[in-house]
Amino acid sequence: MKKRSRSKSVGGWFIRNWHWLTVVVLVTAAAAAAVLWTVRGSRSSLHVAGQFKTSEYPVAVTGTEDEGYALTAGGQAFTLTGWTQQSEGVELADNATSMVLSASGRYLLVLGDRVTLLDSALQQKWSRKTTAPSVVERGIFTTKGQVTVVYSFLADQSRQCVTYDLAGKYLTGYKVPDFGRDAQIDLASTGTLVLTLAGGDIYTVSPDGKVIATFTVPNPGVKLAGLVSAVDPAGTRILAGYSRAVSGTAESLPRYLFDQTGKQVAEFTVAAENPAVRAVGTSFLLFGRSAQLIDKDGKALWSASKLNFGVIDAASAEGVCSLLFQEETTSQTAVYYLGVYDGSTGTLLHQWSTAEAEAPRLFQLPGERSVLALATGFLVLEP
């Protein structure tokens, strides 16, 4: 009887005080979760390794694991020694708009109203410009150790593709088929040219100017519009599709994966809230409200999302894929979240966040180093 009475007494105590016990349990669980989150964050959080001020917006940031290079909209190029010290830099004329680093890390290609080759000390090796007014629309270092550029002429909107050797000697060139200013141009590392027209036609052109193939992105009944496309670095895969419905709204959008001969490799659909496409290494990223990585055969590898955020930019280097998320807000200042993922598995490796009045531009560099370009400067983030 005594034992039964004690049991009833204890049971009665629990009944009378259940709400206090619930509070204690919830507080303990919250504290444990906070500790766990802190531990995870300390392992994966990025830190600001360098903060650099510029007089103009940074349009390009590139480099190796040991040294970086930056180009501003005003044409100032400078070196980032060890990614921590900024050199005085050099002033480049002719409206420089972009900069490309060679695979060896020994040369830089600067594009603008002319094409200029610099060495790693930012010393000019040579510069080329057309007689008629033009801008350099695309430029790359090819796998053959040459330089290929596409000049776009201002007067008649025609284009010319030209290849030079590393000494600046003219090797070959051809007139690009004229489809007007609406034609998107992509240059592959092999020198292959891919032209995508707004109407859905795609042309692939060999380095010697011969048309490899002509094919069309399907659009039954012309119910879709806003063609988007991306080309992998080698020019062997082309992902294309339309980004919106002509009338009303679409729940999903078809995507088509082609090889450079026009053969359809894969077909699949994506959520209409993820209309943008971008080549990320040898794979493709579909993004908007969230992000999904597709391999060269059309197979879904992984996806990533963040509540109340959308993906606005992406970059990759050495098997790492970084995504820049923007908070969905009406405020003038938004929160931006940077997630750095393993490109093969989608595992979150590092993260960082900031509040800015303007959207940063993202660059991913070797050594899992990320760069966020702001209005008048940029941040170098490292694990």
Short mmCIF file of C-alpha atoms in Angstrom, two decimals:
data_model
loop_
_atom_site.label_atom_id
_atom_site.label_comp_id
_atom_site.label_asym_id
_atom_site.label_seq_id
_atom_site.Cartn_x
_atom_site.Cartn_y
_atom_site.Cartn_z
CA MET A 1 0.00 0.00 0.00
CA LYS A 2 2.79 2.39 0.80
CA LYS A 3 4.44 1.76 -2.54
CA ARG A 4 1.17 2.30 -4.37
CA SER A 5 0.57 5.52 -2.46
CA ARG A 6 4.05 6.78 -3.34
CA SER A 7 3.50 5.96 -6.99
CA LYS A 8 0.26 7.89 -6.99
CA SER A 9 1.98 10.78 -5.25
CA VAL A 10 4.77 10.94 -7.84
CA GLY A 11 2.29 10.58 -10.69
CA GLY A 12 0.23 13.39 -9.26
CA TRP A 13 3.29 15.60 -9.05
CA PHE A 14 4.02 15.04 -12.77
CA ILE A 15 0.44 15.84 -13.67
CA ARG A 16 0.41 19.03 -11.63
CA ASN A 17 3.77 20.22 -13.03
CA TRP A 18 3.73 18.89 -16.63
CA HIS A 19 3.83 22.37 -18.17
CA TRP A 20 6.99 23.31 -16.27
CA LEU A 21 8.65 20.07 -17.29
CA THR A 22 7.76 20.78 -20.92
CA VAL A 23 9.47 24.19 -20.70
CA VAL A 24 12.61 22.64 -19.20
CA VAL A 25 12.78 19.99 -21.93
CA LEU A 26 12.31 22.54 -24.72
CA VAL A 27 14.93 24.90 -23.29
CA THR A 28 17.41 22.03 -22.92
CA ALA A 29 16.77 20.86 -26.48
CA ALA A 30 17.14 24.41 -27.84
CA ALA A 31 20.42 24.84 -25.97
CA ALA A 32 21.73 21.54 -27.34
CA ALA A 33 20.68 22.51 -30.88
CA ALA A 34 22.36 25.89 -30.52
CA VAL A 35 25.60 24.22 -29.43
CA LEU A 36 25.40 21.78 -32.35
CA TRP A 37 24.73 24.61 -34.84
CA THR A 38 27.65 26.60 -33.43
CA VAL A 39 29.99 23.64 -33.80
CA ARG A 40 28.86 23.01 -37.37
CA GLY A 41 29.15 26.69 -38.21
CA SER A 42 32.64 26.98 -36.80
CA ARG A 43 33.76 24.10 -39.01
CA SER A 44 32.20 25.40 -42.20
CA SER A 45 32.12 29.20 -41.89
CA LEU A 46 34.26 31.29 -44.21
CA HIS A 47 36.27 34.24 -42.93
CA VAL A 48 37.31 37.49 -44.60
CA ALA A 49 40.95 36.98 -45.62
CA GLY A 50 41.16 40.27 -47.51
CA GLN A 51 39.08 43.35 -48.17
CA PHE A 52 40.09 45.58 -51.07
CA LYS A 53 38.81 49.00 -52.14
CA THR A 54 38.62 50.05 -55.77
CA SER A 55 37.63 53.29 -57.47
CA GLU A 56 35.34 51.43 -59.89
CA TYR A 57 33.25 48.26 -59.85
CA PRO A 58 35.36 45.07 -60.16
CA VAL A 59 34.36 43.38 -63.43
CA ALA A 60 36.75 40.43 -63.19
CA VAL A 61 38.65 38.60 -60.45
CA THR A 62 40.76 35.56 -61.30
CA GLY A 63 43.95 33.88 -60.19
CA THR A 64 45.76 30.83 -58.92
CA GLU A 65 45.87 29.41 -55.40
CA ASP A 66 48.80 31.70 -54.57
CA GLU A 67 48.10 34.91 -56.45
CA GLY A 68 45.10 36.86 -57.69
CA TYR A 69 44.32 39.42 -60.38
CA ALA A 70 41.51 41.96 -60.55
CA LEU A 71 40.15 44.29 -63.22
CA THR A 72 37.84 47.25 -62.58
CA ALA A 73 35.30 48.90 -64.87
CA GLY A 74 37.66 51.87 -65.16
CA GLY A 75 40.40 49.69 -66.70
CA GLN A 76 42.65 49.34 -63.65
CA ALA A 77 44.31 45.93 -63.31
CA PHE A 78 46.29 44.91 -60.25
CA THR A 79 47.84 41.89 -58.61
CA LEU A 80 46.83 40.41 -55.26
CA THR A 81 50.01 38.88 -53.86
CA GLY A 82 49.08 35.95 -51.66
CA TRP A 83 45.54 37.27 -51.95
CA THR A 84 46.39 39.66 -49.10
CA GLN A 85 48.43 42.52 -50.61
CA GLN A 86 47.33 44.73 -53.50
CA SER A 87 49.87 46.05 -56.02
CA GLU A 88 49.75 49.55 -57.49
CA GLY A 89 48.42 48.11 -60.73
CA VAL A 90 48.35 49.33 -64.31
CA GLU A 91 45.88 51.44 -66.26
CA LEU A 92 44.43 49.80 -69.36
CA ALA A 93 42.81 51.90 -72.06
CA ASP A 94 40.13 50.95 -74.60
CA ASN A 95 37.27 50.21 -72.17
CA ALA A 96 38.46 46.90 -70.73
CA THR A 97 35.44 44.77 -69.78
CA SER A 98 36.74 41.31 -68.85
CA MET A 99 39.87 39.32 -68.09
CA VAL A 100 40.78 35.64 -68.57
CA LEU A 101 43.66 33.71 -67.00
CA SER A 102 45.49 31.04 -68.98
CA ALA A 103 45.53 27.46 -67.67
CA SER A 104 49.25 27.80 -66.92
CA GLY A 105 48.67 30.95 -64.87
CA ARG A 106 51.36 32.76 -66.89
CA TYR A 107 49.18 35.01 -69.04
CA LEU A 108 46.12 37.22 -68.78
CA LEU A 109 43.82 38.10 -71.67
CA VAL A 110 42.06 41.47 -71.30
CA LEU A 111 39.08 42.21 -73.55
CA GLY A 112 37.48 45.54 -74.43
CA ASP A 113 37.74 47.70 -77.54
CA ARG A 114 40.89 45.68 -78.20
CA VAL A 115 42.45 42.41 -77.00
CA THR A 116 45.59 42.67 -74.87
CA LEU A 117 47.87 39.91 -73.59
CA LEU A 118 49.63 40.51 -70.26
CA ASP A 119 52.12 38.36 -68.42
CA SER A 120 51.71 37.47 -64.75
CA ALA A 121 53.57 40.66 -63.79
CA LEU A 122 50.93 42.67 -65.75
CA GLN A 123 53.46 43.61 -68.41
CA GLN A 124 51.92 43.97 -71.89
CA LYS A 125 53.14 41.38 -74.40
CA TRP A 126 50.97 42.53 -77.31
CA SER A 127 47.69 44.17 -78.22
CA ARG A 128 45.42 43.92 -81.25
CA LYS A 129 42.53 46.01 -82.55
CA THR A 130 40.51 46.01 -85.78
CA THR A 131 40.69 48.89 -88.25
CA ALA A 132 36.93 49.47 -88.16
CA PRO A 133 35.42 50.28 -84.74
CA SER A 134 34.59 47.09 -82.84
CA VAL A 135 34.49 45.49 -79.40
CA VAL A 136 35.90 42.13 -78.38
CA GLU A 137 32.77 40.17 -77.49
CA ARG A 138 34.44 36.90 -76.48
CA GLY A 139 38.00 35.73 -75.91
CA ILE A 140 39.67 32.54 -74.64
CA PHE A 141 42.92 30.63 -74.38
CA THR A 142 42.43 27.47 -76.44
CA THR A 143 43.61 23.97 -75.61
CA LYS A 144 46.20 24.37 -78.39
CA GLY A 145 47.89 27.23 -76.53
CA GLN A 146 46.45 29.91 -78.79
CA VAL A 147 44.18 32.92 -78.34
CA THR A 148 40.79 33.07 -80.06
CA VAL A 149 38.59 36.17 -79.96
CA VAL A 150 35.33 37.32 -81.52
CA TYR A 151 35.22 40.94 -82.72
CA SER A 152 31.81 42.56 -82.98
CA PHE A 153 31.76 45.50 -85.42
CA LEU A 154 29.71 48.51 -84.40
CA ALA A 155 28.70 49.73 -87.85
CA ASP A 156 26.93 46.68 -89.31
CA GLN A 157 26.71 44.36 -86.27
CA SER A 158 28.78 41.72 -88.08
CA ARG A 159 31.26 39.51 -86.25
CA GLN A 160 34.67 38.06 -87.00
CA CYS A 161 36.42 35.19 -85.22
CA VAL A 162 40.23 35.45 -85.16
CA THR A 163 42.95 33.21 -83.72
CA TYR A 164 46.46 34.38 -82.71
CA ASP A 165 49.44 32.55 -81.31
CA LEU A 166 50.85 33.57 -77.92
CA ALA A 167 53.27 35.93 -79.66
CA GLY A 168 50.34 37.82 -81.20
CA LYS A 169 50.80 36.46 -84.72
CA TYR A 170 47.61 36.15 -86.78
CA LEU A 171 46.92 32.50 -87.56
CA THR A 172 43.43 32.28 -88.99
CA GLY A 173 40.06 33.97 -89.05
CA TYR A 174 36.58 33.85 -90.53
CA LYS A 175 33.40 35.90 -90.70
CA VAL A 176 30.81 34.62 -88.27
CA PRO A 177 27.39 33.93 -89.86
CA ASP A 178 25.38 37.12 -89.46
CA PHE A 179 22.28 36.67 -87.34
CA GLY A 180 22.20 40.10 -85.77
CA ARG A 181 22.83 41.34 -82.26
CA ASP A 182 20.30 38.96 -80.69
CA ALA A 183 22.54 35.96 -81.38
CA GLN A 184 24.26 34.74 -78.24
CA ILE A 185 27.87 33.65 -78.79
CA ASP A 186 29.84 31.11 -76.75
CA LEU A 187 33.47 30.13 -77.34
CA ALA A 188 34.69 26.70 -76.25
CA SER A 189 38.27 25.94 -75.20
CA THR A 190 38.67 23.93 -78.41
CA GLY A 191 37.93 27.04 -80.46
CA THR A 192 34.43 25.82 -81.38
CA LEU A 193 31.87 28.60 -81.67
CA VAL A 194 28.24 28.17 -80.61
CA LEU A 195 25.59 30.66 -81.77
CA THR A 196 22.16 30.58 -80.17
CA LEU A 197 19.36 32.58 -81.76
CA ALA A 198 16.36 33.95 -79.87
CA GLY A 199 14.03 31.99 -82.18
CA GLY A 200 15.51 28.67 -81.03
CA ASP A 201 18.04 27.86 -83.78
CA ILE A 202 21.56 26.84 -82.70
CA TYR A 203 24.67 26.76 -84.91
CA THR A 204 27.99 25.11 -84.01
CA VAL A 205 31.04 26.27 -85.96
CA SER A 206 34.46 24.61 -86.09
CA PRO A 207 37.71 26.58 -85.42
CA ASP A 208 38.28 26.88 -89.18
CA GLY A 209 34.86 28.48 -89.74
CA LYS A 210 32.91 25.49 -91.07
CA VAL A 211 29.38 24.95 -89.76
CA ILE A 212 29.33 21.65 -87.87
CA ALA A 213 25.57 21.50 -87.32
CA THR A 214 22.35 23.48 -87.28
CA PHE A 215 19.49 22.41 -85.02
CA THR A 216 16.45 23.85 -83.25
CA VAL A 217 15.27 23.82 -79.65
CA PRO A 218 11.75 22.28 -79.68
CA ASN A 219 8.85 24.63 -78.98
CA PRO A 220 5.60 22.88 -79.97
CA GLY A 221 2.85 25.36 -80.76
CA VAL A 222 5.24 28.21 -79.94
CA LYS A 223 3.79 28.33 -76.43
CA LEU A 224 7.09 29.27 -74.76
CA ALA A 225 9.47 32.24 -75.04
CA GLY A 226 12.69 33.62 -73.58
CA LEU A 227 15.28 31.13 -74.82
CA VAL A 228 18.15 30.42 -72.42
CA SER A 229 21.22 28.31 -73.11
CA ALA A 230 24.61 27.35 -71.73
CA VAL A 231 27.66 25.66 -73.25
CA ASP A 232 30.21 23.56 -71.38
CA PRO A 233 33.90 24.66 -71.56
CA ALA A 234 34.78 22.04 -74.18
CA GLY A 235 31.79 22.86 -76.39
CA THR A 236 30.62 19.22 -76.40
CA ARG A 237 27.36 19.83 -74.52
CA ILE A 238 24.73 22.53 -75.00
CA LEU A 239 21.80 22.91 -72.62
CA ALA A 240 18.87 24.98 -73.88
CA GLY A 241 15.20 25.68 -73.25
CA TYR A 242 12.66 28.46 -72.79
CA SER A 243 12.21 30.43 -69.57
CA ARG A 244 8.51 31.39 -69.61
CA ALA A 245 5.12 30.80 -71.16
CA VAL A 246 3.88 33.13 -73.92
CA SER A 247 0.56 33.51 -72.09
CA GLY A 248 -0.39 32.55 -68.58
CA THR A 249 2.01 30.70 -66.33
CA ALA A 250 3.81 27.39 -66.66
CA GLU A 251 4.38 24.99 -63.78
CA SER A 252 7.33 23.30 -65.47
CA LEU A 253 9.66 23.99 -68.39
CA PRO A 254 11.34 21.51 -70.75
CA ARG A 255 15.14 21.43 -71.05
CA TYR A 256 17.10 19.84 -73.88
CA LEU A 257 20.71 18.67 -73.81
CA PHE A 258 22.55 18.44 -77.15
CA ASP A 259 26.05 17.54 -78.30
CA GLN A 260 27.84 19.79 -80.80
CA THR A 261 26.46 17.80 -83.77
CA GLY A 262 22.90 18.61 -82.69
CA LYS A 263 22.14 15.12 -81.38
CA GLN A 264 19.75 15.27 -78.43
CA VAL A 265 21.44 13.64 -75.43
CA ALA A 266 18.66 14.13 -72.88
CA GLU A 267 15.32 15.80 -72.26
CA PHE A 268 13.82 16.66 -68.88
CA THR A 269 11.66 19.26 -67.16
CA VAL A 270 12.44 21.78 -64.42
CA ALA A 271 10.24 23.81 -62.15
CA ALA A 272 9.22 27.10 -63.77
CA GLU A 273 10.63 28.93 -60.74
CA ASN A 274 14.14 27.86 -61.82
CA PRO A 275 14.39 29.26 -65.38
CA ALA A 276 18.10 30.26 -65.47
CA VAL A 277 20.86 27.95 -66.76
CA ARG A 278 24.64 28.15 -66.44
CA ALA A 279 27.58 25.90 -67.24
CA VAL A 280 29.40 24.90 -64.04
CA GLY A 281 32.52 22.97 -64.98
CA THR A 282 31.40 19.99 -67.07
CA SER A 283 27.90 20.14 -65.55
CA PHE A 284 24.97 22.56 -65.74
CA LEU A 285 23.18 24.50 -63.04
CA LEU A 286 19.45 25.21 -63.19
CA PHE A 287 18.55 27.95 -60.76
CA GLY A 288 16.09 30.60 -59.62
CA ARG A 289 14.04 29.87 -56.51
CA SER A 290 16.42 26.96 -55.81
CA ALA A 291 19.31 25.26 -57.63
CA GLN A 292 19.81 21.87 -59.25
CA LEU A 293 23.01 20.48 -60.80
CA ILE A 294 22.74 18.30 -63.92
CA ASP A 295 25.64 16.28 -65.35
CA LYS A 296 26.69 16.07 -69.01
CA ASP A 297 24.24 13.21 -69.62
CA GLY A 298 21.23 14.99 -68.13
CA LYS A 299 21.32 13.15 -64.80
CA ALA A 300 20.37 15.14 -61.69
CA LEU A 301 23.31 15.19 -59.27
CA TRP A 302 22.06 17.28 -56.34
CA SER A 303 19.93 20.26 -55.41
CA ALA A 304 20.12 23.10 -52.89
CA SER A 305 17.68 25.66 -51.52
CA LYS A 306 17.26 28.08 -48.63
CA LEU A 307 13.94 29.15 -47.10
CA ASN A 308 12.90 32.68 -48.17
CA PHE A 309 15.97 33.00 -50.43
CA GLY A 310 16.56 32.67 -54.19
CA VAL A 311 19.74 31.81 -56.12
CA ILE A 312 21.09 34.78 -58.10
CA ASP A 313 24.66 33.77 -58.99
CA ALA A 314 26.91 30.71 -59.22
CA ALA A 315 30.57 29.92 -59.89
CA SER A 316 32.89 26.92 -59.77
CA ALA A 317 36.57 25.97 -59.55
CA GLU A 318 38.44 22.73 -58.90
CA GLY A 319 35.37 20.61 -58.20
CA VAL A 320 33.75 23.17 -55.92
CA CYS A 321 30.45 24.90 -56.75
CA SER A 322 29.41 28.07 -54.94
CA LEU A 323 25.88 29.51 -54.89
CA LEU A 324 24.89 33.05 -53.93
CA PHE A 325 21.41 33.30 -52.39
CA GLN A 326 19.48 36.58 -52.01
CA GLU A 327 16.85 37.15 -49.36
CA GLU A 328 13.32 37.70 -50.68
CA THR A 329 12.58 41.11 -49.19
CA THR A 330 11.22 44.53 -50.12
CA SER A 331 13.82 46.27 -47.98
CA GLN A 332 16.57 48.33 -49.62
CA THR A 333 19.14 46.17 -47.86
CA ALA A 334 19.00 42.43 -48.40
CA VAL A 335 20.77 39.52 -46.76
CA TYR A 336 23.01 37.48 -49.08
CA TYR A 337 24.00 33.93 -48.20
CA LEU A 338 26.98 32.20 -49.81
CA GLY A 339 27.06 28.42 -49.82
CA VAL A 340 30.13 26.53 -51.07
CA TYR A 341 29.32 22.94 -52.06
CA ASP A 342 31.18 19.84 -53.13
CA GLY A 343 30.46 19.72 -56.85
CA SER A 344 30.06 15.93 -56.91
CA THR A 345 27.91 15.30 -53.85
CA GLY A 346 26.30 18.66 -53.05
CA THR A 347 27.67 18.54 -49.50
CA LEU A 348 27.82 22.01 -47.96
CA LEU A 349 31.48 22.74 -47.27
CA HIS A 350 31.51 26.40 -46.24
CA GLN A 351 29.04 29.24 -45.73
CA TRP A 352 28.96 32.98 -45.16
CA SER A 353 26.36 35.77 -45.10
CA THR A 354 26.27 39.56 -45.40
CA ALA A 355 23.75 42.39 -45.70
CA GLU A 356 24.24 44.68 -48.71
CA ALA A 357 22.30 47.40 -50.53
CA GLU A 358 23.43 46.04 -53.93
CA ALA A 359 23.76 42.47 -55.11
CA PRO A 360 27.38 41.24 -55.09
CA ARG A 361 28.92 39.35 -57.98
CA LEU A 362 30.43 35.97 -57.20
CA PHE A 363 33.78 34.53 -58.30
CA GLN A 364 35.09 31.11 -57.23
CA LEU A 365 38.86 30.60 -57.23
CA PRO A 366 41.26 27.71 -56.56
CA GLY A 367 41.82 26.70 -52.96
CA GLU A 368 38.10 26.93 -52.12
CA ARG A 369 38.51 30.71 -52.15
CA SER A 370 35.42 32.82 -52.89
CA VAL A 371 35.31 36.48 -53.93
CA LEU A 372 32.30 38.78 -53.63
CA ALA A 373 32.57 41.91 -55.79
CA LEU A 374 30.77 44.96 -54.41
CA ALA A 375 30.21 48.47 -55.80
CA THR A 376 33.68 49.79 -54.96
CA GLY A 377 35.70 46.81 -53.87
CA PHE A 378 35.58 43.13 -53.08
CA LEU A 379 35.91 40.62 -50.26
CA VAL A 380 38.18 37.58 -50.39
CA LEU A 381 36.67 34.73 -48.36
CA GLU A 382 38.57 31.63 -47.27
CA PRO A 383 37.86 28.55 -45.10
#
